C-alpha cells in the first residue's frame, strides 16, 4: 500500500517526475544593483546547477518546452534531483519569462502569461512550479485558481524573502519543498508553498514583510506540511475538479473595472459614493469591520449610497478586515448591508474576492445578478460554504485503508456500481487517489474493468487521471491497452493524456490496434530498435505479471474490444 503519489522503484530503475519551473521574477532570483535588488536571468545555471540537492550530477539531458501559442518547441537543458524519500527523482527545467518582474509590478497580463505557459506544456510535464515575488503572490495564486479550469495537476507557486544567492536564504528550502510536492503528489490545485507549508493559493495572504514565515491561510489549514521526516498531505482538504471536462484556461479577467475599499471609523458616504461612481466600475470589494459591519451613516446615508450603486448594476462584496472568521449577518449594521444587496463574501480573502470578481465579470453573459450569486459560492475552495456539512470520520489506521481500498477494488472489478457508490459514501474521498501494492488507483482499476458507469462515477467524485502506477502507466494507457474504446474516450474527455514515458510503448501497441490507440492520441509510426526492445518488455510483463497491465494485454490479445 502506498500513499497517494508515492510510487516506489520500477524494476530497480527509479521513476522520474517531470516538473516545469516557470520563472517570473521576484526576490528569489534577484541580485544587488546600484538601484537596489533587481531580478537577474540565468537562475538554473547560476543558482541550481552547482547545488547537489538540485543536481544529482547525471549526464546532461534536454527536455522540450513549448514556448508560444504557435506550439514552437525549444529544447531546454534539464537538471535532476537526487532520489527522494519517496523513491523518485525530479527532473526539471527552468523556463524564464522574457521580462522578469518584481511582483509588485505584475498584473493580469502576467497572470495570463503564466496560465498560457502551463496550458502549452500541460501534457509534457507532471506538474508545475511557478517562481514569483512574494509581494503580490497571493493575488497571483487567487487569480490563477480561477483561470485554470478543471486542473488535474499540481501547480505550486513559491518565492522567497531572501535571494537564492544570499548566504542565509529561504529560497533553497522553498524551492526544494515545492519541487518535492510537485514531483510526488497529485494535488490538482493552485497552491502556495512557503516556509515548509503548502497552502491553498486562493486562501493565502502575505502576513509578514521580512519573516521567513511570510504567508498564512488563516481560514483554511495547510494542505501539506513538510517535517524532518516527510511531507504530510492533508488529503481530506484537497480540492478536486468534479466534472467531465478537459483542462482549459480562461485568461480574460476584468481587473480594470473592479476595486477594493477599506471601511474605517469616520468614513463618509460621499467618499464611498465617489469610488462607486468611478468610470466603468463594475465591482467593489468592501473590507468591513468584524463579522461584516459598516457604519450606516447619518439617516442611513451609507446604506443608500451602496443600494443605489447596486441598482446601477455594480456588484459589491463584503469581506472582513479580520484575519480569521467570516462575514455573517449577526449585527444590524451588517444586516442592513445585505438588505441593500451587498453580497456576503464569507471568509474569502480580499485577494480571492477581488480576482474572483474580475474573473466572473469577464465571463460571457455575466450579469450583475449571476456574478453576485456566484460570489457567495465556492468555485475552487476559496470560501467555506457554511451550508456544507462537515463530516468527521474516525481516524483510519493503515490496515483499514488497505481494507477499504481492497473492497473498493473488488466492487470495481465486479462492475458493482451500487456497492462502489455505497463505499464512497462512507469513505474519505482520498481513497480515490490512493494506490494498491502495484500502484493502481481505483481509476486505474475502473479504466481497465468493463463497467463504464463506474469509471464515470469515480471521475465525478474527483479521481485523478494523471497518477501513474508502479510500471509508470496512466489509467488511459491501461484502458487503451485493454481495448476499451469508450473508457479511452471518457478519460480523454476528462483531461487524460499519455505520459511522455508511455509514448514509445503506446506507438508500438498502436500498430496492432490502431483504432483504440488512435482514440488515446497515438497514430501509427515506424518501430525503432528501442521500440522493439520495449515490445519484448511488454510481452514479458503480460506473460509474467499479474498486474492490471498484464491482464490488460491479455484481454487485448483475446480481442475483447475494437
Ligand atoms: N519585492 C519582491 C517581489 O515581490 C519581494 C519578494 O519577492 N520577497 O518581487
GROMACS .gro file of C-alpha atoms in nm, residues 112-276:
model
  165
  112UNK     CA    1  -0.228   3.522  -1.836
  113UNK     CA    2   0.134   3.454  -1.939
  114UNK     CA    3   0.169   3.202  -1.656
  115UNK     CA    4  -0.166   3.037  -1.742
  116UNK     CA    5  -0.073   3.009  -2.111
  117UNK     CA    6   0.269   2.860  -2.033
  118UNK     CA    7   0.103   2.594  -1.818
  119UNK     CA    8  -0.157   2.523  -2.087
  120UNK     CA    9   0.102   2.489  -2.367
  121UNK     CA   10   0.307   2.248  -2.159
  122UNK     CA   11   0.029   2.067  -1.977
  123UNK     CA   12   0.079   1.728  -2.140
  124UNK     CA   13   0.460   1.744  -2.135
  125UNK     CA   14   0.503   1.778  -1.759
  126UNK     CA   15   0.366   1.609  -1.447
  127UNK     CA   16   0.329   1.937  -1.265
  128UNK     CA   17   0.438   2.299  -1.247
  129UNK     CA   18   0.629   2.521  -1.006
  130UNK     CA   19   0.597   2.897  -1.053
  131UNK     CA   20   0.869   3.121  -0.907
  132UNK     CA   21   0.727   3.462  -0.823
  133UNK     CA   22   0.790   3.759  -0.596
  134UNK     CA   23   0.613   3.748  -0.262
  135UNK     CA   24   0.455   4.094  -0.264
  136UNK     CA   25   0.162   4.011  -0.490
  137UNK     CA   26   0.195   3.631  -0.477
  138UNK     CA   27  -0.138   3.579  -0.300
  139UNK     CA   28  -0.317   3.777  -0.575
  140UNK     CA   29  -0.150   3.572  -0.849
  141UNK     CA   30  -0.238   3.246  -0.672
  142UNK     CA   31  -0.601   3.353  -0.640
  143UNK     CA   32  -0.625   3.473  -0.999
  144UNK     CA   33  -0.467   3.153  -1.135
  145UNK     CA   34  -0.701   2.936  -0.929
  146UNK     CA   35  -0.993   3.082  -1.128
  147UNK     CA   36  -0.810   3.097  -1.460
  148UNK     CA   37  -0.704   2.731  -1.459
  149UNK     CA   38  -1.018   2.527  -1.509
  150UNK     CA   39  -1.053   2.157  -1.444
  151UNK     CA   40  -0.693   2.149  -1.334
  152UNK     CA   41  -0.576   1.790  -1.289
  153UNK     CA   42  -0.213   1.853  -1.192
  154UNK     CA   43  -0.028   2.031  -0.914
  155UNK     CA   44   0.062   2.396  -0.967
  156UNK     CA   45   0.284   2.519  -0.685
  157UNK     CA   46   0.379   2.885  -0.653
  158UNK     CA   47   0.669   2.991  -0.437
  159UNK     CA   48   0.928   3.262  -0.391
  160UNK     CA   49   1.149   3.379  -0.108
  161UNK     CA   50   1.221   3.661   0.130
  162UNK     CA   51   1.595   3.648   0.059
  163UNK     CA   52   1.761   3.581  -0.281
  164UNK     CA   53   1.892   3.233  -0.356
  165UNK     CA   54   2.244   3.374  -0.388
  166UNK     CA   55   2.242   3.522  -0.034
  167UNK     CA   56   2.426   3.306   0.219
  168UNK     CA   57   2.129   3.286   0.454
  169UNK     CA   58   1.818   3.243   0.249
  170UNK     CA   59   1.480   3.074   0.245
  171UNK     CA   60   1.489   3.027  -0.132
  172UNK     CA   61   1.662   2.688  -0.121
  173UNK     CA   62   1.409   2.529   0.114
  174UNK     CA   63   1.109   2.689  -0.053
  175UNK     CA   64   1.211   2.570  -0.399
  176UNK     CA   65   1.318   2.224  -0.291
  177UNK     CA   66   0.998   2.176  -0.089
  178UNK     CA   67   0.791   2.291  -0.388
  179UNK     CA   68   0.975   2.051  -0.621
  180UNK     CA   69   0.916   1.761  -0.384
  181UNK     CA   70   0.544   1.840  -0.357
  182UNK     CA   71   0.508   1.892  -0.732
  183UNK     CA   72   0.715   1.585  -0.814
  184UNK     CA   73   0.530   1.342  -0.590
  185UNK     CA   74   0.179   1.446  -0.504
  186UNK     CA   75  -0.107   1.497  -0.745
  187UNK     CA   76  -0.273   1.793  -0.575
  188UNK     CA   77  -0.488   1.939  -0.852
  189UNK     CA   78  -0.494   2.290  -0.709
  190UNK     CA   79  -0.309   2.618  -0.738
  191UNK     CA   80  -0.103   2.602  -0.418
  192UNK     CA   81   0.145   2.827  -0.242
  193UNK     CA   82   0.447   2.665  -0.075
  194UNK     CA   83   0.635   2.870   0.181
  195UNK     CA   84   0.833   2.801   0.497
  196UNK     CA   85   0.756   2.425   0.492
  197UNK     CA   86   0.382   2.467   0.443
  198UNK     CA   87   0.165   2.414   0.139
  199UNK     CA   88  -0.137   2.643   0.138
  200UNK     CA   89  -0.438   2.657  -0.092
  201UNK     CA   90  -0.339   2.952  -0.310
  202UNK     CA   91  -0.670   3.135  -0.300
  203UNK     CA   92  -0.681   3.116   0.081
  204UNK     CA   93  -0.338   3.269   0.133
  205UNK     CA   94  -0.222   3.618   0.229
  206UNK     CA   95   0.119   3.771   0.282
  207UNK     CA   96   0.134   3.831   0.657
  208UNK     CA   97   0.497   3.930   0.716
  209UNK     CA   98   0.722   4.172   0.527
  210UNK     CA   99   1.051   4.010   0.623
  211UNK     CA  100   0.993   3.698   0.836
  212UNK     CA  101   1.058   3.367   0.663
  213UNK     CA  102   0.703   3.268   0.763
  214UNK     CA  103   0.569   3.526   0.519
  215UNK     CA  104   0.239   3.356   0.432
  216UNK     CA  105  -0.058   3.213   0.609
  217UNK     CA  106  -0.403   3.089   0.516
  218UNK     CA  107  -0.588   3.181   0.833
  219UNK     CA  108  -0.925   3.035   0.733
  220UNK     CA  109  -0.800   2.706   0.590
  221UNK     CA  110  -0.543   2.469   0.739
  222UNK     CA  111  -0.234   2.393   0.526
  223UNK     CA  112  -0.286   2.129   0.257
  224UNK     CA  113   0.052   1.982   0.349
  225UNK     CA  114   0.332   2.033   0.598
  226UNK     CA  115   0.696   1.935   0.548
  227UNK     CA  116   0.868   1.792   0.855
  228UNK     CA  117   1.214   1.645   0.900
  229UNK     CA  118   1.065   1.304   0.816
  230UNK     CA  119   0.833   1.365   0.523
  231UNK     CA  120   0.571   1.586   0.365
  232UNK     CA  121   0.233   1.509   0.519
  233UNK     CA  122  -0.057   1.588   0.288
  234UNK     CA  123  -0.399   1.650   0.438
  235UNK     CA  124  -0.584   1.470   0.157
  236UNK     CA  125  -0.925   1.540   0.310
  237UNK     CA  126  -0.877   1.910   0.234
  238UNK     CA  127  -0.755   1.873  -0.123
  239UNK     CA  128  -0.999   2.021  -0.372
  240UNK     CA  129  -1.061   1.824  -0.690
  241UNK     CA  130  -1.242   1.910  -1.010
  242UNK     CA  131  -1.565   1.714  -1.030
  243UNK     CA  132  -1.679   1.732  -1.387
  244UNK     CA  133  -1.601   1.550  -1.710
  245UNK     CA  134  -1.405   1.825  -1.880
  246UNK     CA  135  -1.055   1.873  -2.005
  247UNK     CA  136  -0.815   2.123  -1.859
  248UNK     CA  137  -0.857   2.464  -2.015
  249UNK     CA  138  -0.786   2.824  -1.924
  250UNK     CA  139  -0.982   3.147  -1.906
  251UNK     CA  140  -0.737   3.434  -1.914
  252UNK     CA  141  -0.972   3.720  -1.966
  253UNK     CA  142  -1.008   3.894  -1.627
  254UNK     CA  143  -1.178   4.231  -1.594
  255UNK     CA  144  -0.925   4.379  -1.350
  256UNK     CA  145  -0.973   4.731  -1.485
  257UNK     CA  146  -1.327   4.766  -1.354
  258UNK     CA  147  -1.300   4.629  -1.001
  259UNK     CA  148  -1.174   4.800  -0.687
  260UNK     CA  149  -1.128   4.745  -0.320
  261UNK     CA  150  -1.221   4.982  -0.037
  262UNK     CA  151  -1.139   4.951   0.332
  263UNK     CA  152  -1.400   5.092   0.568
  264UNK     CA  153  -1.263   5.298   0.862
  265UNK     CA  154  -1.424   5.479   1.152
  266UNK     CA  155  -1.547   5.814   1.025
  267UNK     CA  156  -1.556   5.718   0.656
  268UNK     CA  157  -1.801   5.948   0.477
  269UNK     CA  158  -2.077   5.820   0.246
  270UNK     CA  159  -1.957   6.074  -0.015
  271UNK     CA  160  -1.615   5.907  -0.020
  272UNK     CA  161  -1.772   5.567  -0.085
  273UNK     CA  162  -2.005   5.722  -0.343
  274UNK     CA  163  -1.706   5.879  -0.525
  275UNK     CA  164  -1.543   5.537  -0.560
  276UNK     CA  165  -1.868   5.378  -0.671
   0.00000   0.00000   0.00000
